[in-house]
XYZ file of C-alpha atoms in Angstrom:
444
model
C 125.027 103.542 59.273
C 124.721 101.342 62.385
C 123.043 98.195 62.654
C 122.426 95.834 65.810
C 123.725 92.368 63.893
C 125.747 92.096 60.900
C 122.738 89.793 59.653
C 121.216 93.717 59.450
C 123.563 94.411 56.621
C 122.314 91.467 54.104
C 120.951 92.868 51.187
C 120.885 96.433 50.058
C 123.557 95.899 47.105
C 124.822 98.473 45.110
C 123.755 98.433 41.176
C 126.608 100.071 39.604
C 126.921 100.679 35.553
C 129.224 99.303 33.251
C 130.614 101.671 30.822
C 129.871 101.001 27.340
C 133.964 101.610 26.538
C 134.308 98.544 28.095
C 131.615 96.138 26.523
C 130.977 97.401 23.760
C 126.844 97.690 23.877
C 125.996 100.880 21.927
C 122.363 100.704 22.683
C 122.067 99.336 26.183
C 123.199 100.136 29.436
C 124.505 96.891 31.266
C 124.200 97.220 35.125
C 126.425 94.801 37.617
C 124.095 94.188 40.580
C 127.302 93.933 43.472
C 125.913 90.631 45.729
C 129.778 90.143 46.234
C 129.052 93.135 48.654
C 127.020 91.261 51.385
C 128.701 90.912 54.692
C 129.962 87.524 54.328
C 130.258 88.126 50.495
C 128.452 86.706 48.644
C 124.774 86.224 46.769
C 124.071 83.199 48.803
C 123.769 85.801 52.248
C 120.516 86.331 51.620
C 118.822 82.715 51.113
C 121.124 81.180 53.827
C 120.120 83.958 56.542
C 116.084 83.572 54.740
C 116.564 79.958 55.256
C 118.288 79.307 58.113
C 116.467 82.273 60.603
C 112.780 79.898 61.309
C 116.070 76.894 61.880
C 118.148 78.866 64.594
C 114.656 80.221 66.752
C 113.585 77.322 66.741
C 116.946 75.895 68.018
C 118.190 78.918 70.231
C 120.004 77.596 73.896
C 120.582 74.238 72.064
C 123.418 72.700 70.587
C 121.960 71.330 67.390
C 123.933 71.184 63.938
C 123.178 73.236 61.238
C 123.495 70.881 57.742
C 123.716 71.774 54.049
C 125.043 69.966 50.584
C 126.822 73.038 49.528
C 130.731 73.055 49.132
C 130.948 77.110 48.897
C 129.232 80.038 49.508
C 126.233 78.939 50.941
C 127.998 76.711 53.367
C 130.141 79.527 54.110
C 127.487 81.368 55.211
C 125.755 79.139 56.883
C 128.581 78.442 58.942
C 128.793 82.170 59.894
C 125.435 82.404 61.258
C 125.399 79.109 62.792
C 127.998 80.326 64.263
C 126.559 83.517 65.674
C 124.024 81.563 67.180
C 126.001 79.058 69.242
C 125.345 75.703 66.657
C 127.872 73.739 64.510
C 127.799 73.538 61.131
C 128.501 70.963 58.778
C 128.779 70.584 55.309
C 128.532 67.766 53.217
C 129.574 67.457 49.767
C 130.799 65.267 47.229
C 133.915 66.901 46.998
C 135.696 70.395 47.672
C 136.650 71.411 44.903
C 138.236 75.285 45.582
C 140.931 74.688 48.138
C 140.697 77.979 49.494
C 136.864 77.301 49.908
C 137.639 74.726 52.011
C 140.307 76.004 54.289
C 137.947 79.175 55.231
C 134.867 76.692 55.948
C 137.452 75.018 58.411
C 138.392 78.368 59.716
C 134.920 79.321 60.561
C 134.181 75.909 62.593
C 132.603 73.894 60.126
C 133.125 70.172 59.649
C 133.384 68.573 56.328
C 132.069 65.642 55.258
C 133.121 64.405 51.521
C 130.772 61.478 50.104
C 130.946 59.803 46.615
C 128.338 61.886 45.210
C 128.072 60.690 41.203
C 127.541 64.779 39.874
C 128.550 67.997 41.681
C 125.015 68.463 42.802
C 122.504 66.522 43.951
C 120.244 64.298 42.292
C 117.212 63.285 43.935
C 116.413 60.460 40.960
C 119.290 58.568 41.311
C 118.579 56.773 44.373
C 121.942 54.677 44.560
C 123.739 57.777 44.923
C 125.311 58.510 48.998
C 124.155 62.326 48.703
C 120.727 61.448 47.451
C 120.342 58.611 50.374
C 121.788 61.444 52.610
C 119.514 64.171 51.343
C 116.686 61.547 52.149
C 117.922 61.397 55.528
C 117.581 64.580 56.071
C 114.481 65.205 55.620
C 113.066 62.388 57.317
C 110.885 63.502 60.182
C 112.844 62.878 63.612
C 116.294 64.002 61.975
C 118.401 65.816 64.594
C 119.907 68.092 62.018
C 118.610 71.561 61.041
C 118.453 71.088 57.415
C 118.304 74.036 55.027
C 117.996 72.513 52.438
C 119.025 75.061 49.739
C 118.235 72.840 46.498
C 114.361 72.468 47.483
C 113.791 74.882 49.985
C 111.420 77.585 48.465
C 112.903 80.396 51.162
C 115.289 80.220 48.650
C 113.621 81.433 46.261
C 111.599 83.725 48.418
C 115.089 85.762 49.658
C 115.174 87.140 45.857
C 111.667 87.569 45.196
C 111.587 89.908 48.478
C 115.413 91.423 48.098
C 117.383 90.892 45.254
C 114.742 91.573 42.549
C 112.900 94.416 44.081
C 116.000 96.771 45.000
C 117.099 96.065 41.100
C 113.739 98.015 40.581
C 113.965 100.566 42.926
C 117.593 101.081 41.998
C 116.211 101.519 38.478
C 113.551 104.326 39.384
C 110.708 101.564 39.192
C 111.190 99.960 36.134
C 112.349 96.298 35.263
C 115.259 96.352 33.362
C 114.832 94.526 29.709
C 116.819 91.797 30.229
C 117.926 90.101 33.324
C 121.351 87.760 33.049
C 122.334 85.127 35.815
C 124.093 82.150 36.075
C 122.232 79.395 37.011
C 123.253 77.226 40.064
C 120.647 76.030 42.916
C 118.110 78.544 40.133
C 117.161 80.608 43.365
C 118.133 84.037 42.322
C 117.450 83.567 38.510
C 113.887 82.225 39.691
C 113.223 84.647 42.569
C 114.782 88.154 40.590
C 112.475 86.697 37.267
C 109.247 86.398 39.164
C 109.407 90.159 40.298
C 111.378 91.562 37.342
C 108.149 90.134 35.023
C 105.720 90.971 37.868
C 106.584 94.853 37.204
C 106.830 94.163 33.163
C 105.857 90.651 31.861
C 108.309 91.187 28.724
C 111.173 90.991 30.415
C 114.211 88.552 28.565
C 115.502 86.817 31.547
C 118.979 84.878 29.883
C 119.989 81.510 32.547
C 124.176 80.817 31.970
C 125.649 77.137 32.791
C 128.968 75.697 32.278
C 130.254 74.249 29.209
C 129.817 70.128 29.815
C 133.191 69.620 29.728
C 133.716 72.638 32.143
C 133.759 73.649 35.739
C 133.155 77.226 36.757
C 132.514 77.326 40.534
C 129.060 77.742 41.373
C 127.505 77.337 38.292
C 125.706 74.087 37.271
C 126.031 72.412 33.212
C 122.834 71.867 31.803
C 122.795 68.185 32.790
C 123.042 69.327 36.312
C 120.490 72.419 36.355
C 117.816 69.748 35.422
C 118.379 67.751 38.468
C 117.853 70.990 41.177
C 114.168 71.073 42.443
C 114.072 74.725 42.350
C 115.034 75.059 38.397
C 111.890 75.951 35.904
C 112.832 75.676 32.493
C 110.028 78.098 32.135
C 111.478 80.648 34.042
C 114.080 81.622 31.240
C 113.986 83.255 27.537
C 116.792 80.970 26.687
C 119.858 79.105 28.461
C 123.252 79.185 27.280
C 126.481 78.069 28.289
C 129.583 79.749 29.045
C 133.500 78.340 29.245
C 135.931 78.646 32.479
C 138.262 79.900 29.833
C 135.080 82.994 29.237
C 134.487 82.976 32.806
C 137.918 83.891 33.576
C 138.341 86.815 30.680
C 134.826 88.234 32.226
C 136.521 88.472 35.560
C 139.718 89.581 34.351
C 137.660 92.680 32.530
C 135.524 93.288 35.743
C 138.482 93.162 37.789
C 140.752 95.322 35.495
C 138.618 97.540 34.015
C 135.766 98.147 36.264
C 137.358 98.013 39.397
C 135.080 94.948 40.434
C 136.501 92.389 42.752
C 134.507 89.922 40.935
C 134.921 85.706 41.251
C 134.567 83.820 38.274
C 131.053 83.243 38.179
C 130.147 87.058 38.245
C 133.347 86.873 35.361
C 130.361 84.214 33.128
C 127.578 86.321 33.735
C 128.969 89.729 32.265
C 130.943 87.499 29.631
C 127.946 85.392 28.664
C 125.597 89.237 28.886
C 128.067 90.770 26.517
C 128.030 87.823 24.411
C 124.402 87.384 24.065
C 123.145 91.052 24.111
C 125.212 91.900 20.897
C 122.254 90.898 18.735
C 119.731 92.264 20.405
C 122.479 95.689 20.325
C 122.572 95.299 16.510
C 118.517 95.119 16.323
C 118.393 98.822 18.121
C 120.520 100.424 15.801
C 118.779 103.540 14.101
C 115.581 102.748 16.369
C 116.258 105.714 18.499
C 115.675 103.277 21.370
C 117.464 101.749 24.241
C 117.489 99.058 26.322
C 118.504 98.160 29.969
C 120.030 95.066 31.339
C 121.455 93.419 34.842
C 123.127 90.699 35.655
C 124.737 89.735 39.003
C 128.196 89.423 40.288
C 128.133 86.503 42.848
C 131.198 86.777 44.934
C 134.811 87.798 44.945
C 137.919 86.961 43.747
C 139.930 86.084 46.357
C 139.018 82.989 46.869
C 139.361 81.195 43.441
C 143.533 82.222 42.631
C 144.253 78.551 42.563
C 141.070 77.893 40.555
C 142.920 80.957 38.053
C 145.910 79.506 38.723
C 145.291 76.030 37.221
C 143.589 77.684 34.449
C 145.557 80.964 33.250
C 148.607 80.843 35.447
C 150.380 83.696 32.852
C 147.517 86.179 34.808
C 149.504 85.589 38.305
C 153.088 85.637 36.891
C 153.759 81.750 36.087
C 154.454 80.032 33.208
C 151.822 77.699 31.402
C 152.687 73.775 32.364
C 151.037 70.881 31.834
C 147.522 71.280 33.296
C 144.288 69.913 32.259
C 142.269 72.689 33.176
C 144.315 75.108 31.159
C 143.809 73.336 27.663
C 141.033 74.917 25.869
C 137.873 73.230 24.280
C 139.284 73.485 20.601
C 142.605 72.043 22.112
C 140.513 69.324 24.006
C 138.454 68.047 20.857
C 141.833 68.233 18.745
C 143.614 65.856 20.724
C 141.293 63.544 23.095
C 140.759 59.704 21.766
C 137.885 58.451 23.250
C 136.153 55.092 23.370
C 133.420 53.937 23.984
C 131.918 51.402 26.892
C 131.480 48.088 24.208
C 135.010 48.753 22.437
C 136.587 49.531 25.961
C 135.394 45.875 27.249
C 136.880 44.206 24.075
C 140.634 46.257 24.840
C 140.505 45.620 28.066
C 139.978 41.854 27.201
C 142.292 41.046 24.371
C 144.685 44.153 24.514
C 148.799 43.179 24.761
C 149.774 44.933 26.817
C 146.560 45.337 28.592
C 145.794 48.596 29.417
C 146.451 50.280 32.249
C 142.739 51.940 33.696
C 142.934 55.057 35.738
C 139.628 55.669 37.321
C 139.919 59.817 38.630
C 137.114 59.426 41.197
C 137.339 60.106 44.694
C 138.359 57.140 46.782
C 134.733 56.687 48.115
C 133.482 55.833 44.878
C 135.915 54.159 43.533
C 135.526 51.717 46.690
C 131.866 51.263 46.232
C 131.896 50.471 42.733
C 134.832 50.603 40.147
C 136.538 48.743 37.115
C 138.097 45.668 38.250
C 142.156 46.022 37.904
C 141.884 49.812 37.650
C 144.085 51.815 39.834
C 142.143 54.665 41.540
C 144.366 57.882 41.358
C 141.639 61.466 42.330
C 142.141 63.733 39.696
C 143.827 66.133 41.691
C 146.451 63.766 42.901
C 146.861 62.891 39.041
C 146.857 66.431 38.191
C 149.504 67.243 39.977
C 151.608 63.614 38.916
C 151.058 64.864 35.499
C 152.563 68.405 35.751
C 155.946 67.211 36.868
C 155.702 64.775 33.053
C 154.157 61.906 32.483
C 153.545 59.484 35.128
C 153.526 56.273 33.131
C 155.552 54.908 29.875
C 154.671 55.438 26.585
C 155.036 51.642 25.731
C 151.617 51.258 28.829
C 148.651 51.781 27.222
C 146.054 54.182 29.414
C 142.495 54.180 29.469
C 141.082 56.961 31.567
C 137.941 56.591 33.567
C 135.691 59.651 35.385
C 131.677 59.860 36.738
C 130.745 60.885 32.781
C 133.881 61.453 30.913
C 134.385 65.040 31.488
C 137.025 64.783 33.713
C 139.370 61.998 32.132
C 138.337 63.430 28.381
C 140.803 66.426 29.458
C 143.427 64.438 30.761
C 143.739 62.031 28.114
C 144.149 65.188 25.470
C 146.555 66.638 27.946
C 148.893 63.011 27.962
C 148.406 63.062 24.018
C 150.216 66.513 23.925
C 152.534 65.499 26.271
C 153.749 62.577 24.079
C 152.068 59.695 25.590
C 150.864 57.632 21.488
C 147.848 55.712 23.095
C 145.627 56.829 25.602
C 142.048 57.472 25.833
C 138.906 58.302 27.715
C 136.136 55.625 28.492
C 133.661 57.926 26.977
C 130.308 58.267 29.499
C 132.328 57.578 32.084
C 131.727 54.562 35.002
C 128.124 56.013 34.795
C 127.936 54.349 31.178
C 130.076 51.482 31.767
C 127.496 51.239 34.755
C 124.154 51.826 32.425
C 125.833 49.589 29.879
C 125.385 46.039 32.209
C 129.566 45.794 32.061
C 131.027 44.331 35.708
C 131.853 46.844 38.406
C 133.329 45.394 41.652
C 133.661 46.602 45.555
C 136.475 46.920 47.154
């Protein structure tokens, strides 16, 4: 086939089958819809080009900026077609947090602009937050940026109700599949794919995935953050679950292995959370004489997360487990964590001999506009990587760990309890509670 612009190849995805020797469904055939197959590979092709495409006529022979708070795909793509149409791109973000993410984005042009977001997406209510006073900026009238604005932009949405959700039909000789799986990040696919899928057949199960809390799977919001996207509609799903890095890693290790799927891990937690889910409704067909059909969608591809699998399962690329925070599992996490919380922190911090030593994990943009006075700001990768050479402190300091909620530094301080360290613990709630709580933050 021949096309005239590699924008011409967007969409069209294959829909392959996964063999039931492999998950395990005896009464439904599970289909990977391959979005990692889009030109510059990944599902967020086809809403960046949707959203982007009025943006670049409108700014063709000029040298405008093309602008989006994305720190992955979609800013990868944007910066690609930007790109093809003579503008800059630039992405803003409150942190990059796949390295190899961020090396391509500079490869392909685009500058990168880190601010002390308070959650990994944005969140118009919080109006104290940088990205949320940036977002405003945005889309003020008069801004000089073209502004895609992926988290409210209903061309979003529209890019899967037009392509995504309709060749999933097609593919299927006209029918909507029984249940649709997807992971849920800015909520355009799940939302767009949904609306057509239950257009063609209204009882359609459509299954949203977020991370674990206390996770981090690239891509994929927790629950806290899915509520704070403009384009997510509780309504639009059956039910939400959530799904582990630790999960999200086995899926794509099965994909990979087994299926011959170059899949990242977020296509890894959809066909790990599918499987998961689906078994019931598997055990309910049994001796009905009935089956069922199901989708879900592999976002992207592998290469791009090995230090993300790296940190996490290091024995899967031929290294030995270390100390690492992101490799401890849940069960491990809860075992050994101490946490404590804002009132109880206040009172140690006040009368404790020796006083403790606080750590606060942010970025250094936060940490300067508003942090625990005393505390020592080390970023969590930084500390990461003091901790995996032993511990960077003595056992006689006592440590209280501080992160935006308590995710973060609740991982680190079971990680420093299993390394030996007898008293250190996480401000539960993070600075965000010690904030809520009325306790004293300073500038610095």
């Amino acid at each position: 086939m021949r096309y005239d612009s590699i924008t011409d190849a967007i969409g069209n995805t294959p829909l392959v089958r996964i063999d039931a020797s492999v998950h395990g469904l005896r009464h439904i055939d599970l289909y990977a819809k391959l979005e990692m197959l889009n030109p510059f590979g990944s599902v967020k092709d086809r809403p960046a080009w949707h959203m982007a495409r009025p943006l670049l006529s409108e700014a063709a022979g000029g040298d405008g900026t093309v602008v989006e708070l994305s720190s992955g795909n979609t800013a990868k793509a944007l910066a690609l077609l930007a790109g093809l149409n003579g503008l800059k791109f630039k992405s803003v973000t409150n942190r990059m947090r796949v390295p190899e993410i961020k090396e391509l984005l500079l490869l392909l042009g685009a500058e990168i602009e880190e601010l002390p977001g308070r959650s990994e997406c944005l969140d118009p209510t919080d109006t104290d937050d940088p990205l949320t006073r940036f977002h405003q900026a945005l889309s003020e009238p008069g801004s000089t940026y073209l502004h895609t604005d992926q988290y409210f932009n209903p061309r979003n949405v529209e890019a899967h109700a037009t392509g995504t959700g309709p060749e999933i039909v097609k593919d299927l000789d006209g029918r909507a599949p029984d249940w649709f799986v997807a992971c849920v990040g800015t909520a355009g696919s799940s939302t767009g794919v949904a609306k057509v899928l239950r257009e063609h057949d209204p009882r359609v199960r459509v299954l949203g995935l977020v991370a674990d809390k206390s996770d981090f799977i690239p891509g994929i919001r927790t629950i806290d953050e899915v509520h704070q996207v403009g384009l997510f509609d509780p309504a639009t799903y059956d039910s939400i679950a959530s799904v582990t890095s630790q999960e999200a890693i086995d899926g794509m290790v099965t994909l990979i292995r087994r299926c011959g799927l170059l899949t990242g891990p977020t296509g890894g937690a959809a066909y790990q959370g599918a499987v998961r889910q689906l078994a019931a409704a598997d055990a309910e067909l049994a001796g009905t004489g009935h089956r069922q059909t199901a989708v879900f969608i592999v976002c992207d591809r592998a290469e791009s997360y090995l230090s993300y699998v790296r940190d996490r399962r290091p024995e899967l690329l031929g290294r030995t487990r270390g100390h690492s925070a992101a490799s401890l599992t849940d069960a491990e996490i809860r075992a050994e964590a101490r946490t404590v919380a804002v009132e109880e922190a206040r009172r140690w911090l006040a009368g404790g001999e020796p006083r403790p030593l606080v750590i606060d994990l942010r970025g250094p943009h936060a940490y300067a506009a508003l942090h625990i006075e005393g505390s020592a700001n080390i970023v969590d990768e930084v500390f990461d990587e003091l901790v995996r050479t032993g511990l960077p402190f003595s056992k006689r300091t006592p440590v209280l760990l501080a992160c935006p909620v308590g995710e973060k530094s609740l991982r680190y301080a079971a990680l420093l309890t299993r390394m030996g360290h007898p008293d250190v613990r996480s401000l539960a709630g993070g600075i965000v509670a010690w904030r809520d709580a009325g306790a004293p933050l300073v500038r610095e």
